Each structure stands twice: as structure tokens, then as C-alpha cells.
């Protein structure tokens, strides 16, 4: 298996190298040169396996030179509370729900970020890389904490996280600034997620900056990293197997609350590998750049970013869309490069008709605003006594809005991306629950709150600084050296 940049420069490299580098030198993202195909026997092979074994089965197709994937996958899901990715029937004419928040930071980012450090360690061994590694990460809220938790106290590695100071929930912020570990750093950005992401990308693509790092090298834990994408493919395959075991002969459509396009891209990859899933519905909040793209075929980031109650989706430039574009254009890296140049210079580009048609074969898209999101949380609670988080609610909401949804032959599965306890203010408001004081404690009366979200107020706040986006370079240099 070899990997190439979506923008075509630099030839092909191994999976180990791709995981270590993060972003390609030409600014592109690494993608498989040729998508591996699921063996014909995959269903029979995997049916009786537990989740870590299923993960190893899939990852071996992408990373054949990684010798101990069985151990890596087992270790990656040790800190999860029960099944890492249970497919749950909420009943009451609701979609099936794939719960991906049973990891140590209560968001779906754990699915990949508990594994990425282990993959990176192995990749370093394979590549004979002995320099210290500095992981840089821009976060819209959940990636930061999950990366910190994944990389804390790992030898030979440091991890530095940038988050938009006013763009994350209070709990998300507390989770990050109270992070323990001797090799971690957290810094607020006076700007939005796109500012943080752009700043971090600039650091990566600056060759002179790389030379300033005394004997170390930079890598990324963002979803641009191949090592983030691969573990996410697993839960789609796993969920499909669980579904078909109960519903032989049926197909499954999938609805994903989407921000940087990493999660839903993994579903597209699973489909390309031969998993017979149906439509992929991309759900957005009012930052609906992707809805416009998928509906009309143009990408336009020249709109203002709104903060919403689903902050992990407050994004205008969805990095992983570039991987989808590469795939949908038949691997046309010249075309991808041209689109990305246009996006950088004018903030927009138009899909050509081949690409548009290829996209329509897989994707639908809809969006909803905060009011609909909240009323969806209330509706689901009324029907089932279960509380869903605002991101999950965006996805459920766009489905319930669809006429005749519950009578459809092909059921939908919604990907549930966070525990509601990460967004207690929004959830309490959606449920019209009055409270004084600590919202987490108030929410505790209605749903079980996982231990990692409790007692954050009492922990030491270790990282209080914030900087303007142009100071990112200085912060990285200080931290790395
Ligand atoms: C990151 C995140 C998303 C968006 O996922 P992408 O892979 O960036 O599209 C949605 N919901 C939650 C809770 C998240 O943390």
C-alpha cells in the first residue's frame, strides 16, 4: 500500500511515512494510491469478532507493514466504557444511533485519537525516526482534548493544542485547560476555528520554520492525518455488520453531523472499499457551506462564520473534503490543486459536471439552525427519555424533517458524536430546565454523566494564555524548544 498527496506532488510514500508527516509538502492530504477492497469473506470473517479485532482486520488492509496491529487495536480501546461503537435502537420511529462517545473524553474523536499515538509510535519504529515529535493541533473543541488525552506522557512526543477562545463550550474549555501531563500545552486563539486551523497549516508548510526546531519534527493530530481517518472507517464496517446480522438483505443509509468532513469521509471510504451502504447524508448547522456544495456544486467560504450550540461543526473550510474531491474526480490531482488554489485566492470554486455527478451518487445534504436543534433534543427526550447532544441533534433533526422519513424501506443510522454532558447549557436550555449554579450538576438529574466530565471546576487550571492568530509561530517555537 502506497499513499499519494491529493495535489499530486512528491510521488508515493508508505503508510508509516504518511502518518508521521500529517500534511503533504504541497499542502495536500495523503490518500491511498489505490483503495483496498474488502475481502469477499469479510462479513463471515468479522461477524464474531470484538471491536478491536475488527479494527485490526480493516487496518491491516491499509497498513500491511505494521506488524502488531492486533496489539495496537486492543490497547487503543482499553479505556472505553464497554463497546466502543454500539449501534443502538432508540425506538419510537427514530433512526438507529451509532454511539461513538464511550471513550475517555466523551466525543467521537477518541475513536481515532486513542489509536493515533500507537500508530505513530509504530510508524517511527518502521521509519527509523528517532527525533522528538511535536504534535500540533487546531481544535473546534473536541479534537484538542482527545489529542491531549491520547498523547499525554508519551515518550519522545509533545502535544500542543490551539482552540478558538470564544468558540468552544465551557466544559470543552475546562477539559483542555485542566489537562494533566508533562508533555502537553494548550493555547487559546483570539479568532475562530478557521483562524486556528489556517495558522497551524501555515506552520506546517513553512520550510524555514522546520529548521528552527532543535532536533525535532512537527506532525499533526488533526483529521488531515491519515492515522485519524483509518480508525474511523472501522466503525462503519462494524455497524453495518451488526445491522445486517439483525436485518439480512437490507441496506443502511447514514447521516453524519459534519464539520471538517473527516467522519463522513470515512463512510465514503468504507463504501469505496465495497461496503454496500446507501446514501450518505451530510448534516450541518447554519454554517452550511457543505449543504450548498452538495446541493449546488459550488464551494463558497465567503460567508461569515456563526457560533452555534454545535461548535464542533462551526467550520467554513472543511479540510477533508479535499480527499473526497480527489476520489470523486477519479484521482485527478491537477484538478484538486486547481480547486484548492481557487479556494485560497477567491474563496470559492465550482465543481465540474463529472465531479458533481459522482458526488450525487453518494451524498445528500441538509442543515438546521439552533432552534430546530433544540426542539429536536426536546422531542427525542419526550419520546425516549434519552438525551442527545446538539451535534447528534443536528443530524437527527434533518432526518426527522424529511417527509415520510419513518416509513422508508432503507433505514437511516445517525452517527452520535458526543455525550450531551459536554454541552450541558445548550441541552438544559433545549429541555427548558431551570437551574442555578453548575449546569453539569443540573443535567445529572436527567442523565448519567461520565466520570471524566465531573469535577472539572475543582481541577487546577494550567493553561490560561491566549494569543492572536499571527503569534502561533512564536508559541510553537517556544513550546517545541
Ligand atoms: C469533530 C466533531 C464533529 C465533526 O466531525 P468531522 O469529522 O470534523 O466532520 C461533529 N460532532 C462532534 C461532537 C465533533 O466533535
Coordinates of C-alpha atoms and ligand atoms in Angstrom, one line a residue:
X1 CA 0.0 0.0 0.0
X2 CA 1.3 3.4 -1.0
X3 CA -0.1 6.9 -0.4
X4 CA 0.0 10.0 -2.5
X5 CA -0.8 13.6 -2.0
X6 CA -4.2 14.9 -3.2
X7 CA -2.3 17.6 -5.0
X8 CA 0.0 15.2 -6.8
X9 CA 3.5 16.3 -5.8
X10 CA 6.1 14.2 -4.1
X11 CA 5.4 10.7 -5.5
X12 CA 4.1 7.9 -3.4
X13 CA 5.1 7.1 0.2
X14 CA 4.4 4.4 2.8
X15 CA 1.6 4.5 5.3
X16 CA 4.2 4.9 8.1
X17 CA 5.6 8.0 6.4
X18 CA 2.2 9.4 5.7
X19 CA 1.2 9.1 9.3
X20 CA 4.4 10.7 10.5
X21 CA 4.2 13.7 8.1
X22 CA 0.5 14.5 8.6
X23 CA 0.2 17.0 5.8
X24 CA 2.0 16.6 2.4
X25 CA 4.7 19.1 1.4
X26 CA 2.5 20.5 -1.3
X27 CA -0.3 21.3 1.2
X28 CA -2.3 18.2 0.1
X29 CA -3.6 15.4 2.1
X30 CA -2.4 11.8 1.9
X31 CA -4.8 9.3 0.3
X32 CA -4.4 5.6 -0.7
X33 CA -2.9 5.4 -4.2
X34 CA -5.4 2.6 -4.7
X35 CA -8.3 1.9 -2.4
X36 CA -8.1 -1.5 -0.8
X37 CA -11.1 -3.7 -1.3
X38 CA -12.8 -5.7 1.5
X39 CA -12.2 -9.4 1.1
X40 CA -15.3 -11.3 -0.2
X41 CA -15.3 -13.1 3.1
X42 CA -15.2 -10.0 5.3
X43 CA -18.7 -10.5 6.7
X44 CA -18.2 -14.1 7.8
X45 CA -14.7 -13.3 9.0
X46 CA -15.6 -10.3 11.2
X47 CA -19.1 -11.3 12.4
X48 CA -18.0 -12.9 15.6
X49 CA -15.0 -10.6 16.3
X50 CA -15.0 -8.0 19.0
X51 CA -14.4 -4.3 18.1
X52 CA -10.6 -4.2 18.5
X53 CA -10.3 -7.3 16.3
X54 CA -12.5 -5.8 13.6
X55 CA -10.3 -2.7 13.8
X56 CA -7.2 -4.7 13.2
X57 CA -8.8 -6.5 10.3
X58 CA -9.5 -3.3 8.5
X59 CA -6.3 -1.5 9.4
X60 CA -4.2 -4.4 8.0
X61 CA -5.6 -3.7 4.6
X62 CA -4.2 -0.2 4.8
X63 CA -1.1 -0.7 6.8
X64 CA 0.2 -4.2 5.9
X65 CA 3.8 -3.3 7.1
X66 CA 2.6 -2.6 10.7
X67 CA 3.4 -5.8 12.4
X68 CA 1.4 -5.7 15.6
X69 CA -1.9 -4.2 14.7
X70 CA -3.7 -6.7 16.9
X71 CA -2.0 -5.3 20.0
X72 CA -2.3 -1.7 18.9
X73 CA -6.1 -2.0 18.3
X74 CA -6.6 -3.8 21.6
X75 CA -4.7 -1.2 23.6
X76 CA -6.4 1.7 21.7
X77 CA -9.9 0.7 23.0
X78 CA -8.9 -0.3 26.6
X79 CA -10.0 3.0 28.1
X80 CA -13.5 2.8 26.6
X81 CA -16.5 2.2 28.7
X82 CA -18.0 -1.0 27.2
X83 CA -18.4 -1.4 23.5
X84 CA -16.5 1.4 21.7
X85 CA -19.2 1.8 19.0
X86 CA -22.6 0.3 19.9
X87 CA -25.4 0.5 17.4
X88 CA -28.5 1.4 19.5
X89 CA -32.1 1.3 18.5
X90 CA -33.8 4.3 20.2
X91 CA -37.2 3.1 19.0
X92 CA -40.1 5.5 18.6
X93 CA -39.7 5.9 14.8
X94 CA -36.2 7.4 15.4
X95 CA -33.2 6.5 13.3
X96 CA -30.7 3.9 14.6
X97 CA -27.9 5.5 16.6
X98 CA -24.2 4.7 16.4
X99 CA -22.9 6.0 19.7
X100 CA -19.3 7.0 19.4
X101 CA -18.7 8.8 22.7
X102 CA -17.9 6.0 25.1
X103 CA -14.2 6.9 25.1
X104 CA -12.2 8.8 27.8
X105 CA -13.1 12.3 26.5
X106 CA -16.8 11.6 25.6
X107 CA -16.5 12.6 22.0
X108 CA -16.1 10.5 18.8
X109 CA -12.6 11.9 18.4
X110 CA -11.4 9.3 20.9
X111 CA -12.2 6.6 18.3
X112 CA -9.2 7.6 16.3
X113 CA -7.1 9.6 18.8
X114 CA -6.8 6.8 21.3
X115 CA -5.2 4.9 18.5
X116 CA -3.2 7.5 16.6
X117 CA -0.3 7.8 19.2
X118 CA 0.1 4.0 19.0
X119 CA 0.2 4.1 15.2
X120 CA 2.7 6.9 15.3
X121 CA 5.0 5.1 17.6
X122 CA 4.9 2.1 15.3
X123 CA 5.4 4.3 12.3
X124 CA 8.5 5.8 13.9
X125 CA 9.9 2.4 14.6
X126 CA 9.3 1.4 10.9
X127 CA 10.8 4.6 9.6
X128 CA 13.8 4.6 12.0
X129 CA 12.7 8.1 13.1
X130 CA 14.4 9.0 16.4
X131 CA 13.8 12.7 16.6
X132 CA 11.4 14.2 19.1
X133 CA 7.9 14.7 17.6
X134 CA 5.8 17.7 18.3
X135 CA 2.1 17.3 17.6
X136 CA 0.3 20.5 16.6
X137 CA -3.4 20.5 16.7
X138 CA -6.1 23.1 15.9
X139 CA -9.4 22.2 17.5
X140 CA -13.0 23.3 17.3
X141 CA -13.4 21.8 20.8
X142 CA -13.3 18.0 20.9
X143 CA -10.1 17.1 19.0
X144 CA -8.0 19.1 21.4
X145 CA -9.0 17.2 24.5
X146 CA -8.9 13.9 22.7
X147 CA -5.4 14.6 21.3
X148 CA -4.1 15.7 24.7
X149 CA -5.5 12.6 26.4
X150 CA -4.1 10.3 23.7
X151 CA -0.6 11.7 23.7
X152 CA -0.1 12.7 27.3
X153 CA 3.1 11.4 28.8
X154 CA 4.1 9.5 25.7
X155 CA 7.8 9.3 25.4
X156 CA 9.5 11.3 22.6
X157 CA 6.3 13.3 21.9
X158 CA 4.9 16.7 22.8
X159 CA 1.4 17.9 22.0
X160 CA 0.3 21.5 21.6
X161 CA -3.4 22.4 21.1
X162 CA -4.8 25.7 19.7
X163 CA -8.5 26.4 20.3
X164 CA -10.7 29.4 19.4
X165 CA -11.0 31.2 22.8
X166 CA -14.7 32.0 22.5
X167 CA -15.7 29.2 20.1
X168 CA -15.9 26.2 22.4
X169 CA -18.3 25.1 25.2
X170 CA -17.3 25.9 28.8
X171 CA -16.9 22.2 29.5
X172 CA -14.7 21.7 26.4
X173 CA -12.5 24.5 27.6
X174 CA -12.3 23.2 31.1
X175 CA -11.4 19.8 29.8
X176 CA -8.4 21.3 27.9
X177 CA -7.0 23.9 30.3
X178 CA -7.0 21.4 33.2
X179 CA -5.2 18.7 31.2
X180 CA -2.6 16.8 33.1
X181 CA 0.7 15.5 31.7
X182 CA 4.3 16.7 31.4
X183 CA 4.4 17.0 27.6
X184 CA 1.2 18.9 26.9
X185 CA 0.4 22.6 26.0
X186 CA -2.8 24.4 25.3
X187 CA -3.3 27.9 23.9
X188 CA -6.4 30.0 23.2
X189 CA -6.6 31.8 19.8
X190 CA -8.4 35.2 19.6
X191 CA -10.2 34.1 16.5
X192 CA -12.4 31.3 15.2
X193 CA -11.5 27.7 14.3
X194 CA -10.7 28.5 10.8
X195 CA -8.1 31.0 12.0
X196 CA -6.6 28.4 14.3
X197 CA -6.6 25.8 11.5
X198 CA -5.1 28.1 9.0
X199 CA -2.4 29.2 11.4
X200 CA -1.4 25.7 12.2
X201 CA -1.3 24.8 8.5
X202 CA 1.0 27.7 7.8
X203 CA 3.4 26.5 10.4
X204 CA 3.5 23.1 8.7
X205 CA 4.1 24.4 5.3
X206 CA 6.9 26.8 6.3
X207 CA 10.2 25.1 5.5
X208 CA 12.3 27.7 7.2
X209 CA 10.4 27.2 10.4
X210 CA 11.0 23.5 10.4
X211 CA 14.8 24.3 10.6
X212 CA 14.3 26.3 13.8
X213 CA 13.2 23.2 15.7
X214 CA 16.2 21.9 17.6
X215 CA 16.3 18.2 16.6
X216 CA 12.6 17.7 16.5
X217 CA 9.9 17.5 13.9
X218 CA 6.3 18.5 13.6
X219 CA 3.3 16.3 13.0
X220 CA -0.5 16.7 13.2
X221 CA -3.3 15.0 15.1
X222 CA -5.9 16.8 13.1
X223 CA -8.2 14.8 10.8
X224 CA -5.9 15.7 7.9
X225 CA -3.7 12.9 9.3
X226 CA -4.2 9.5 7.7
X227 CA -3.9 7.9 11.1
X228 CA -7.1 9.7 12.1
X229 CA -9.0 8.7 9.1
X230 CA -8.3 4.9 9.1
X231 CA -9.7 4.0 12.5
X232 CA -12.9 5.9 11.6
X233 CA -13.6 3.5 8.7
X234 CA -13.8 0.7 11.1
X235 CA -17.0 1.7 12.9
X236 CA -18.9 2.0 9.7
X237 CA -17.9 -1.6 8.7
X238 CA -18.6 -2.8 12.3
X239 CA -22.0 -1.1 12.5
X240 CA -23.0 -2.4 9.1
X241 CA -22.1 -6.0 10.1
X242 CA -24.1 -5.6 13.4
X243 CA -27.0 -4.2 11.4
X244 CA -27.1 -6.9 8.7
X245 CA -26.8 -9.6 11.3
X246 CA -30.2 -8.4 12.6
X247 CA -31.7 -7.3 9.3
X248 CA -30.5 -9.6 6.5
X249 CA -30.9 -8.3 3.0
X250 CA -31.5 -4.6 4.0
X251 CA -29.4 -1.6 3.2
X252 CA -28.3 1.1 5.6
X253 CA -28.2 4.8 4.9
X254 CA -26.0 7.0 7.1
X255 CA -26.5 10.5 8.4
X256 CA -23.4 12.3 9.9
X257 CA -23.2 15.6 11.7
X258 CA -20.4 17.1 9.8
X259 CA -17.7 19.7 10.4
X260 CA -14.3 19.1 8.9
X261 CA -15.7 16.2 6.8
X262 CA -13.5 13.6 8.4
X263 CA -16.2 11.4 9.8
X264 CA -18.4 11.2 6.8
X265 CA -15.4 10.8 4.5
X266 CA -14.6 7.6 6.4
X267 CA -18.1 6.4 5.4
X268 CA -17.3 7.2 1.8
X269 CA -14.1 5.2 2.1
X270 CA -15.9 2.3 3.5
X271 CA -18.3 2.4 0.6
X272 CA -15.5 2.6 -1.9
X273 CA -14.0 -0.5 -0.2
X274 CA -17.1 -2.3 -1.1
X275 CA -19.3 -1.9 2.0
X276 CA -22.8 -2.0 0.5
X277 CA -24.2 1.1 2.3
X278 CA -26.7 3.5 0.7
X279 CA -26.9 7.3 0.9
X280 CA -24.6 9.5 2.9
X281 CA -26.5 12.4 4.3
X282 CA -24.2 15.3 5.4
X283 CA -25.9 17.3 8.2
X284 CA -24.7 20.8 9.0
X285 CA -25.7 23.6 11.4
X286 CA -26.3 27.1 9.9
X287 CA -22.6 27.2 8.8
X288 CA -24.0 25.3 5.8
X289 CA -21.1 25.6 3.3
X290 CA -21.3 21.9 2.7
X291 CA -25.0 21.8 2.2
X292 CA -24.5 24.4 -0.5
X293 CA -21.6 22.5 -2.0
X294 CA -23.5 19.2 -2.2
X295 CA -26.8 20.7 -3.3
X296 CA -25.5 23.2 -6.0
X297 CA -21.9 22.1 -6.7
X298 CA -20.0 25.2 -5.6
X299 CA -17.8 25.7 -2.6
X300 CA -18.1 29.2 -1.2
X301 CA -16.4 30.1 2.0
X302 CA -17.1 33.9 1.6
X303 CA -19.7 33.9 4.3
X304 CA -19.5 34.8 7.9
X305 CA -19.0 32.1 10.5
X306 CA -21.7 31.9 13.1
X307 CA -21.2 30.4 16.6
X308 CA -23.8 27.8 17.3
X309 CA -24.7 25.3 20.0
X310 CA -22.9 22.6 17.9
X311 CA -19.5 24.3 18.0
X312 CA -17.5 21.3 16.6
X313 CA -19.3 22.0 13.3
X314 CA -18.7 25.8 13.2
X315 CA -16.4 25.5 10.2
X316 CA -16.2 27.0 6.8
X317 CA -13.2 25.3 5.3
X318 CA -13.7 21.5 5.7
X319 CA -10.2 20.1 5.1
X320 CA -11.2 16.5 4.4
X321 CA -13.5 17.5 1.6
X322 CA -10.2 17.7 -0.4
X323 CA -9.9 13.9 0.0
X324 CA -13.4 13.3 -1.3
X325 CA -12.8 15.6 -4.2
X326 CA -9.7 13.6 -5.1
X327 CA -11.7 10.4 -5.0
X328 CA -14.7 11.7 -6.8
X329 CA -12.6 13.2 -9.6
X330 CA -11.0 9.8 -10.2
X331 CA -7.7 10.8 -8.6
X332 CA -7.3 13.9 -10.7
X333 CA -4.7 15.8 -8.6
X334 CA -4.3 18.6 -11.1
X335 CA -8.0 19.3 -10.8
X336 CA -7.8 19.2 -7.0
X337 CA -4.9 21.5 -7.0
X338 CA -6.7 24.0 -9.2
X339 CA -9.8 23.9 -7.0
X340 CA -7.7 24.5 -3.9
X341 CA -5.8 27.4 -5.5
X342 CA -9.1 29.0 -6.4
X343 CA -10.4 28.5 -2.9
X344 CA -7.3 30.1 -1.5
X345 CA -7.4 33.1 -3.8
X346 CA -11.1 33.8 -4.3
X347 CA -12.7 31.8 -1.5
X348 CA -14.8 29.7 -3.9
X349 CA -14.8 27.2 -6.8
X350 CA -17.3 25.4 -9.0
X351 CA -17.3 21.6 -9.3
X352 CA -17.1 20.4 -12.9
X353 CA -20.1 18.3 -14.0
X354 CA -18.3 14.9 -13.8
X355 CA -17.4 15.6 -10.2
X356 CA -20.8 16.9 -9.4
X357 CA -22.5 13.8 -10.8
X358 CA -20.0 11.5 -9.0
X359 CA -20.8 13.3 -5.7
X360 CA -24.6 13.0 -6.3
X361 CA -24.2 9.2 -6.5
X362 CA -23.3 9.2 -2.8
X363 CA -24.2 12.3 -1.0
X364 CA -27.2 14.3 0.1
X365 CA -27.0 17.3 2.4
X366 CA -29.2 19.4 4.7
X367 CA -28.8 21.8 7.5
X368 CA -30.7 23.1 10.5
X369 CA -30.5 26.1 12.9
X370 CA -30.1 26.1 16.7
X371 CA -33.9 26.4 17.3
X372 CA -34.6 23.2 15.3
X373 CA -31.6 21.5 17.0
X374 CA -33.0 22.4 20.4
X375 CA -36.5 21.3 19.6
X376 CA -35.1 18.0 18.3
X377 CA -33.3 17.4 21.6
X378 CA -36.6 18.1 23.4
X379 CA -38.6 15.8 21.0
X380 CA -36.2 12.9 21.4
X381 CA -36.2 13.3 25.2
X382 CA -40.0 13.3 25.2
X383 CA -40.3 10.2 23.1
X384 CA -37.5 8.1 24.6
X385 CA -36.2 9.8 27.9
X386 CA -32.8 9.8 26.2
X387 CA -30.8 13.0 25.9
X388 CA -28.8 13.5 22.7
X389 CA -26.0 16.1 22.3
X390 CA -26.5 19.2 20.0
X391 CA -24.3 17.7 17.2
X392 CA -26.2 14.5 17.1
X393 CA -29.4 16.5 17.3
X394 CA -28.5 18.4 14.1
X395 CA -28.3 15.1 12.3
X396 CA -31.5 13.7 13.8
X397 CA -33.3 16.9 13.1
X398 CA -32.5 17.0 9.3
X399 CA -33.8 13.4 9.1
X400 CA -37.0 14.0 11.0
X401 CA -37.7 17.0 8.8
X402 CA -37.7 14.7 5.8
X403 CA -41.2 13.7 4.8
X404 CA -42.2 10.1 5.4
X405 CA -38.9 9.5 7.0
X406 CA -40.0 6.7 9.3
X407 CA -41.8 4.8 6.5
X408 CA -38.7 4.5 4.4
X409 CA -37.6 1.0 3.4
X410 CA -34.0 1.7 3.9
X411 CA -33.4 2.7 7.5
X412 CA -31.0 5.5 8.5
X413 CA -28.3 5.3 11.0
X414 CA -27.3 8.6 12.7
X415 CA -23.8 8.9 14.0
X416 CA -23.9 10.3 17.5
X417 CA -20.7 12.2 18.0
X418 CA -20.6 13.4 21.6
X419 CA -22.1 12.8 25.1
X420 CA -24.7 15.5 26.0
X421 CA -22.7 16.2 29.2
X422 CA -20.1 18.1 27.0
X423 CA -22.8 20.7 26.2
X424 CA -24.9 21.0 29.3
X425 CA -26.0 24.6 28.9
X426 CA -27.4 24.1 25.4
X427 CA -29.1 20.8 26.4
X428 CA -30.7 22.2 29.6
X429 CA -32.0 25.2 27.6
X430 CA -33.4 22.8 24.9
X431 CA -35.2 20.9 27.6
X432 CA -36.4 24.1 29.3
X433 CA -34.8 23.1 32.6
X434 CA -34.2 25.9 35.0
X435 CA -31.1 25.7 37.2
X436 CA -28.8 27.7 39.4
X437 CA -25.1 27.1 39.5
X438 CA -23.3 24.2 37.9
X439 CA -25.1 23.1 34.7
X440 CA -23.4 19.7 34.8
X441 CA -24.8 19.0 38.2
X442 CA -28.2 20.1 36.9
X443 CA -28.0 17.8 34.0
X444 CA -27.0 14.9 36.2
X445 CA -30.6 14.8 37.5
X446 CA -31.7 13.7 34.0
X447 CA -28.9 11.6 32.6
X448 CA -25.8 9.8 33.8
X449 CA -22.7 12.0 33.4
X450 CA -19.5 10.1 32.7
X451 CA -16.8 10.4 35.3
X452 CA -14.3 12.4 33.1
X453 CA -16.8 15.3 32.8
X454 CA -17.3 15.6 36.6
X455 CA -15.3 17.7 39.0
X456 CA -13.5 19.7 36.3
X457 CA -14.1 23.0 38.1
X458 CA -12.0 21.9 41.0
X459 CA -9.0 20.9 38.9
X460 CA -6.0 23.1 38.5
X461 CA -6.3 25.4 35.5
X462 CA -2.9 25.0 34.0
X463 CA -3.2 26.8 30.6
X464 CA -4.7 30.3 30.6
X465 CA -2.9 32.1 27.9
X466 CA -4.4 33.2 24.6
X467 CA -2.8 34.9 21.6
X468 CA -3.7 36.4 18.2
X469 CA -3.5 34.0 15.2
X470 CA -0.3 35.6 13.9
X471 CA 1.5 34.7 17.2
X472 CA 1.0 30.9 16.5
X473 CA 4.6 30.6 15.1
X474 CA 6.1 32.0 18.3
X475 CA 4.1 29.8 20.6
X476 CA 5.1 26.7 18.6
X477 CA 8.7 27.6 18.6
X478 CA 8.8 28.2 22.3
X479 CA 6.9 25.1 23.1
X480 CA 8.9 22.8 20.8
X481 CA 12.3 24.0 22.0
Ligands
LIG1 C1 -15.5 16.8 15.4 C2 -16.9 16.7 15.6 C3 -17.9 16.7 14.6 C4 -17.5 16.9 13.2 O1 -16.7 15.8 12.7 P1 -15.9 16.0 11.3 O2 -15.1 14.7 11.2 O3 -15.0 17.2 11.6 O4 -16.8 16.3 10.2 C5 -19.2 16.5 14.9 N1 -19.6 16.4 16.2 C6 -18.7 16.4 17.2 C7 -19.2 16.3 18.6 C8 -17.4 16.5 17.0 O5 -16.5 16.5 18.0

